[in-house]
Amino acid sequence: MAGYEPKEIERRWQAVWAEEKTWEVANPGQPGFDDSKPKSYVLEMLPYPSGEPHVGHLKCYAVGDAIAHFRRRHGFEVIHPMGYDSFGLPAENNAIKTGEPPRVATERSIESFRRQFREWGISIDWSRELATHTPEYYRWTQWIFLQLFERGLAYRTEAPVQWCPKDATVLANEQVVDGRCERCGTEVVQRSLEQWFFRITEYADRLLEDFEALESWPDHVITMQRNWIGRSEGAQVVFRCEEVDLDFPVFTTRPDTLFGATFFVLAPEHPELERLVAGTEAEAEVREYVNRVGRESAEERGAEDREKTGVPLGRSVVNPVNGEEIPMFVADYVLMEYGTGAIMAVPGHDSRDYEFAQKFGLPVVRVIEGVDEEEARDDDAGLPYSGDGPMTGSGRFDGKNNREAYAEIVDWLRSEGRGETAVNYRLRDWLVSRQRYWGAPIPVVYCEGCGIVPVPAEQLPVELPEIEDYAPQGKSPLAAAEDWVATECPRCGAAARRETDTMDTFVDSSWYFLRYLDAQNDDAAWERGAVDHWTPVDQYIGGVEHAILHLMYARFFTKALADLGHVGVQEPFANLFTQGMITRDGAKMSKSKGNTVSPGDYVERYGADTARTYVCFMGPPERGGDWTDEGVEGVNRFLSRLWRLCEEAEARTEAGEPDPAAGGEARELLAKAHWAIDKATRDFQRGFQFNTVISAVMELVNDAYRLKDGLYGTAEGGAAVRFATATAASLIFPFAPHLGSEVFFRLAGAQVWEQPWPVADPDLLASDTVTLVVQVNGKLRDRIEVPAEASKEELLRLARASDKVASHLDRGQIVKEIVVPGKLVNLVVR
């Protein structure tokens, strides 16, 4: 018999699928559309094409493909498309470094991705393939921008950016390393620029409320999004700086502590900071501090154990509840992302304010009586105190419980015109401007007479011009393309200039799942009937690292487009599965550690089926696992054994149905096959526990090897071997589609993907014996075969009789016997 040759088998079946266009599906109204089947939209997050696909891509698409195959064989019409998130900074940085146009490098990577996905045998509808960098795609990205602009959801305003003085360019966060420009090493400073935003905050409450419809999303993802939106109820209170005639609104969830505010702090990004210090002695020190803090992330600044830093502004504000003037500071622990970017500091009842007050010698005042646990106290007075109690030092509210006084305090502030009830969100509007080349141009022009003018839809796409120098030179690369920038106002015909910012690549990936549904449409972003049929996505698969921004933005886009009448659903993804990370030697893979895995190398050596099956077998998909060459080789041996079993069964048995009434070892093997069907089906449906599905097929193959030699002599025995082998191929097909197809076709004479998923025969699931787990003090000591109908007394007798168990019973007395009939005996010994 010939050995297992995966390359030959894989090429053969890939050619069949390509020629037959097996995985293509039609839209409603198109030839070939099957309205008798329920739909299932299975989608993996589209990859960024840079270099070669990595092992994370292999896992994501192997998981998604297994789900797609399982649903097809359960009678669903499955749409399973593919595309590339192909705009972005890496290609532009490569262009700056090498001079190679981003389009050239990007399309080379796309070709590599396309080739390897085909080599992996992923069941993709290639007729729907798209790439976000093509004019055919970003034409409609620009159209969506204009739809949001007309609705008032896209607007332009000033916002701070990270600026490299030497390169004279805006930097993305990932371009700032240790506070310096990654290209030239110059210290980064803060600047303010006019930029474009999407008004996602208008949808904050709906984004929160609609989690009720996402019951199948992982709890931790919903929690992460809830925290990112950060809805909190409280009061907005106004503190006034008379010296510069400015009011500073502050959001607080603790109006009961207003009388304890002894200083006032602004975030380094606060828009009025420049006005406060301009021309003062504090100006130079504040400017240096703001530039330094601007080079740090919000996560770094918000760390609990971080030493508090700040600079006095030489100004003061009036506390609205007692008329006291309190000093103003700028400090890094205050973030613009929360509230108004300004806080009333209450060191007697807030630990961060307390630390700051201690460092700068500021007053600490108690306004709520009570004492926290001893370990929570920072001084002999029991401050800062975070609990509740009677108010003190608070004028008319003294003696009242602070919680009960909340509403009364806010009502009083409202009557005095100094505050009101407010709801605050951590969520901020989405900054979509990028001062870069390799992205979708923002489709507006600036006319001296007409102002901001949207480009008419019939003039889209506004295409990226070809340029030679991608390096910034005091302005964005697009701004240097003067012939492209100079244009005519669509409204009045006068001279105008194009917007030279491009869009954040998150914009591209916030709607791609809609374009897949009508990817070849030249007249519209999509045909409404196609979108209404296929949406929402029934199963979305991807990494948990996208749990916040990408998913949040896609949800926002869907709701906004629904409000505009372009789609009929409120949520884009009905079910979400987040895959775990694959590590190597217990560590995250990285080139610097030298522990990366190239899927291409393993596919070349072992075949795609081995690589795909291994990434699904190495552990529960949501948890990830550690890649080992020994594990890959073990899966390859298993597939090789299945191949040899197929060749032997094909040579030594005749085609025919097995006899369910068979006895002896033939029945034993048939029962094992139906056990594997039952377990694989249940584990597939129980959170995609693919590792145990594959393990069940391995058990079936092992039993077939153990029993086959005694079965080949009879027709019913041979039929049992053939059926068991074909069943193993059918069950392994979602993970190893080429070998599964080959083995099933040889033994059953049919295309496995056209066959319904097998159903276990209940009569063959029944067994005369069961495997009993025996524990001593909760630790596994033996597994024994026992009669299925054995009584509790009989189970205890058999458990105690086990040699492996008896050795652990000599050490003490049995004080408790726990019996789960047919499953477990646990003997508790003292």
PDB file of N, CA and C in Angstrom, residues 263-265 289 307-312 328-334 345 347 350-362 364:
ATOM      1  N   PHE A 263      -8.326  71.537  45.803  1.00  0.00           N
ATOM      2  CA  PHE A 263      -7.574  72.009  44.635  1.00  0.00           C
ATOM      3  C   PHE A 263      -8.282  71.501  43.382  1.00  0.00           C
ATOM      4  N   PHE A 264      -7.811  71.949  42.227  1.00  0.00           N
ATOM      5  CA  PHE A 264      -8.501  71.712  40.959  1.00  0.00           C
ATOM      6  C   PHE A 264      -7.463  71.287  39.922  1.00  0.00           C
ATOM      7  N   VAL A 265      -7.758  70.239  39.153  1.00  0.00           N
ATOM      8  CA  VAL A 265      -6.748  69.684  38.245  1.00  0.00           C
ATOM      9  C   VAL A 265      -7.298  69.565  36.833  1.00  0.00           C
ATOM     10  N   TYR A 289       5.959  70.204  30.493  1.00  0.00           N
ATOM     11  CA  TYR A 289       5.271  69.090  31.144  1.00  0.00           C
ATOM     12  C   TYR A 289       4.247  68.453  30.205  1.00  0.00           C
ATOM     13  N   GLU A 307       3.640  57.193  40.447  1.00  0.00           N
ATOM     14  CA  GLU A 307       3.857  58.388  41.259  1.00  0.00           C
ATOM     15  C   GLU A 307       3.141  59.576  40.620  1.00  0.00           C
ATOM     16  N   LYS A 308       2.422  60.334  41.428  1.00  0.00           N
ATOM     17  CA  LYS A 308       1.660  61.461  40.910  1.00  0.00           C
ATOM     18  C   LYS A 308       2.600  62.630  40.589  1.00  0.00           C
ATOM     19  N   THR A 309       2.398  63.197  39.406  1.00  0.00           N
ATOM     20  CA  THR A 309       3.188  64.365  38.999  1.00  0.00           C
ATOM     21  C   THR A 309       2.237  65.463  38.542  1.00  0.00           C
ATOM     22  N   GLY A 310       2.708  66.701  38.519  1.00  0.00           N
ATOM     23  CA  GLY A 310       1.890  67.821  38.076  1.00  0.00           C
ATOM     24  C   GLY A 310       2.651  69.123  38.176  1.00  0.00           C
ATOM     25  N   VAL A 311       2.025  70.179  37.663  1.00  0.00           N
ATOM     26  CA  VAL A 311       2.637  71.504  37.677  1.00  0.00           C
ATOM     27  C   VAL A 311       1.561  72.512  38.057  1.00  0.00           C
ATOM     28  N   PRO A 312       1.831  73.453  39.015  1.00  0.00           N
ATOM     29  CA  PRO A 312       0.848  74.494  39.335  1.00  0.00           C
ATOM     30  C   PRO A 312       0.695  75.481  38.177  1.00  0.00           C
ATOM     31  N   MET A 328      -5.136  75.787  40.985  1.00  0.00           N
ATOM     32  CA  MET A 328      -5.258  74.948  39.793  1.00  0.00           C
ATOM     33  C   MET A 328      -3.916  74.313  39.448  1.00  0.00           C
ATOM     34  N   PHE A 329      -4.000  73.068  38.980  1.00  0.00           N
ATOM     35  CA  PHE A 329      -2.809  72.314  38.563  1.00  0.00           C
ATOM     36  C   PHE A 329      -3.109  71.642  37.221  1.00  0.00           C
ATOM     37  N   VAL A 330      -2.059  71.242  36.521  1.00  0.00           N
ATOM     38  CA  VAL A 330      -2.166  70.284  35.432  1.00  0.00           C
ATOM     39  C   VAL A 330      -1.466  69.022  35.919  1.00  0.00           C
ATOM     40  N   ALA A 331      -2.101  67.866  35.721  1.00  0.00           N
ATOM     41  CA  ALA A 331      -1.526  66.610  36.224  1.00  0.00           C
ATOM     42  C   ALA A 331      -1.840  65.476  35.261  1.00  0.00           C
ATOM     43  N   ASP A 332      -0.900  64.519  35.181  1.00  0.00           N
ATOM     44  CA  ASP A 332      -1.044  63.436  34.208  1.00  0.00           C
ATOM     45  C   ASP A 332      -2.094  62.400  34.582  1.00  0.00           C
ATOM     46  N   TYR A 333      -2.503  62.351  35.857  1.00  0.00           N
ATOM     47  CA  TYR A 333      -3.479  61.326  36.224  1.00  0.00           C
ATOM     48  C   TYR A 333      -4.907  61.707  35.850  1.00  0.00           C
ATOM     49  N   VAL A 334      -5.086  62.932  35.343  1.00  0.00           N
ATOM     50  CA  VAL A 334      -6.395  63.357  34.842  1.00  0.00           C
ATOM     51  C   VAL A 334      -6.383  63.190  33.319  1.00  0.00           C
ATOM     52  N   ALA A 345     -10.532  68.121  43.083  1.00  0.00           N
ATOM     53  CA  ALA A 345      -9.732  67.161  43.830  1.00  0.00           C
ATOM     54  C   ALA A 345     -10.152  67.163  45.289  1.00  0.00           C
ATOM     55  N   PRO A 347      -8.951  65.317  48.372  1.00  0.00           N
ATOM     56  CA  PRO A 347      -7.949  64.404  48.933  1.00  0.00           C
ATOM     57  C   PRO A 347      -8.401  63.674  50.181  1.00  0.00           C
ATOM     58  N   ASP A 350     -10.419  60.555  48.315  1.00  0.00           N
ATOM     59  CA  ASP A 350      -9.961  59.928  47.075  1.00  0.00           C
ATOM     60  C   ASP A 350      -8.465  59.664  47.202  1.00  0.00           C
ATOM     61  N   SER A 351      -8.048  58.426  46.965  1.00  0.00           N
ATOM     62  CA  SER A 351      -6.648  58.059  47.220  1.00  0.00           C
ATOM     63  C   SER A 351      -5.683  58.753  46.266  1.00  0.00           C
ATOM     64  N   ARG A 352      -6.057  58.915  44.979  1.00  0.00           N
ATOM     65  CA  ARG A 352      -5.141  59.584  44.042  1.00  0.00           C
ATOM     66  C   ARG A 352      -4.990  61.066  44.391  1.00  0.00           C
ATOM     67  N   ASP A 353      -6.117  61.712  44.723  1.00  0.00           N
ATOM     68  CA  ASP A 353      -6.040  63.120  45.129  1.00  0.00           C
ATOM     69  C   ASP A 353      -5.237  63.265  46.418  1.00  0.00           C
ATOM     70  N   TYR A 354      -5.374  62.279  47.310  1.00  0.00           N
ATOM     71  CA  TYR A 354      -4.643  62.320  48.580  1.00  0.00           C
ATOM     72  C   TYR A 354      -3.130  62.270  48.325  1.00  0.00           C
ATOM     73  N   GLU A 355      -2.697  61.351  47.435  1.00  0.00           N
ATOM     74  CA  GLU A 355      -1.273  61.249  47.129  1.00  0.00           C
ATOM     75  C   GLU A 355      -0.755  62.564  46.549  1.00  0.00           C
ATOM     76  N   PHE A 356      -1.535  63.167  45.654  1.00  0.00           N
ATOM     77  CA  PHE A 356      -1.118  64.421  45.028  1.00  0.00           C
ATOM     78  C   PHE A 356      -1.024  65.534  46.084  1.00  0.00           C
ATOM     79  N   ALA A 357      -2.017  65.582  46.979  1.00  0.00           N
ATOM     80  CA  ALA A 357      -2.020  66.610  48.026  1.00  0.00           C
ATOM     81  C   ALA A 357      -0.819  66.470  48.943  1.00  0.00           C
ATOM     82  N   GLN A 358      -0.468  65.232  49.287  1.00  0.00           N
ATOM     83  CA  GLN A 358       0.697  65.013  50.147  1.00  0.00           C
ATOM     84  C   GLN A 358       1.981  65.490  49.468  1.00  0.00           C
ATOM     85  N   LYS A 359       2.093  65.234  48.160  1.00  0.00           N
ATOM     86  CA  LYS A 359       3.309  65.604  47.443  1.00  0.00           C
ATOM     87  C   LYS A 359       3.453  67.119  47.332  1.00  0.00           C
ATOM     88  N   PHE A 360       2.324  67.834  47.166  1.00  0.00           N
ATOM     89  CA  PHE A 360       2.385  69.278  46.929  1.00  0.00           C
ATOM     90  C   PHE A 360       1.986  70.099  48.160  1.00  0.00           C
ATOM     91  N   GLY A 361       1.811  69.437  49.314  1.00  0.00           N
ATOM     92  CA  GLY A 361       1.519  70.157  50.547  1.00  0.00           C
ATOM     93  C   GLY A 361       0.186  70.860  50.531  1.00  0.00           C
ATOM     94  N   LEU A 362      -0.834  70.212  49.983  1.00  0.00           N
ATOM     95  CA  LEU A 362      -2.160  70.824  49.863  1.00  0.00           C
ATOM     96  C   LEU A 362      -3.070  70.346  50.988  1.00  0.00           C
ATOM     97  N   VAL A 364      -5.968  68.710  53.265  1.00  0.00           N
ATOM     98  CA  VAL A 364      -6.790  67.496  53.205  1.00  0.00           C
ATOM     99  C   VAL A 364      -7.918  67.681  54.206  1.00  0.00           C
TER     100      VAL A 364
END
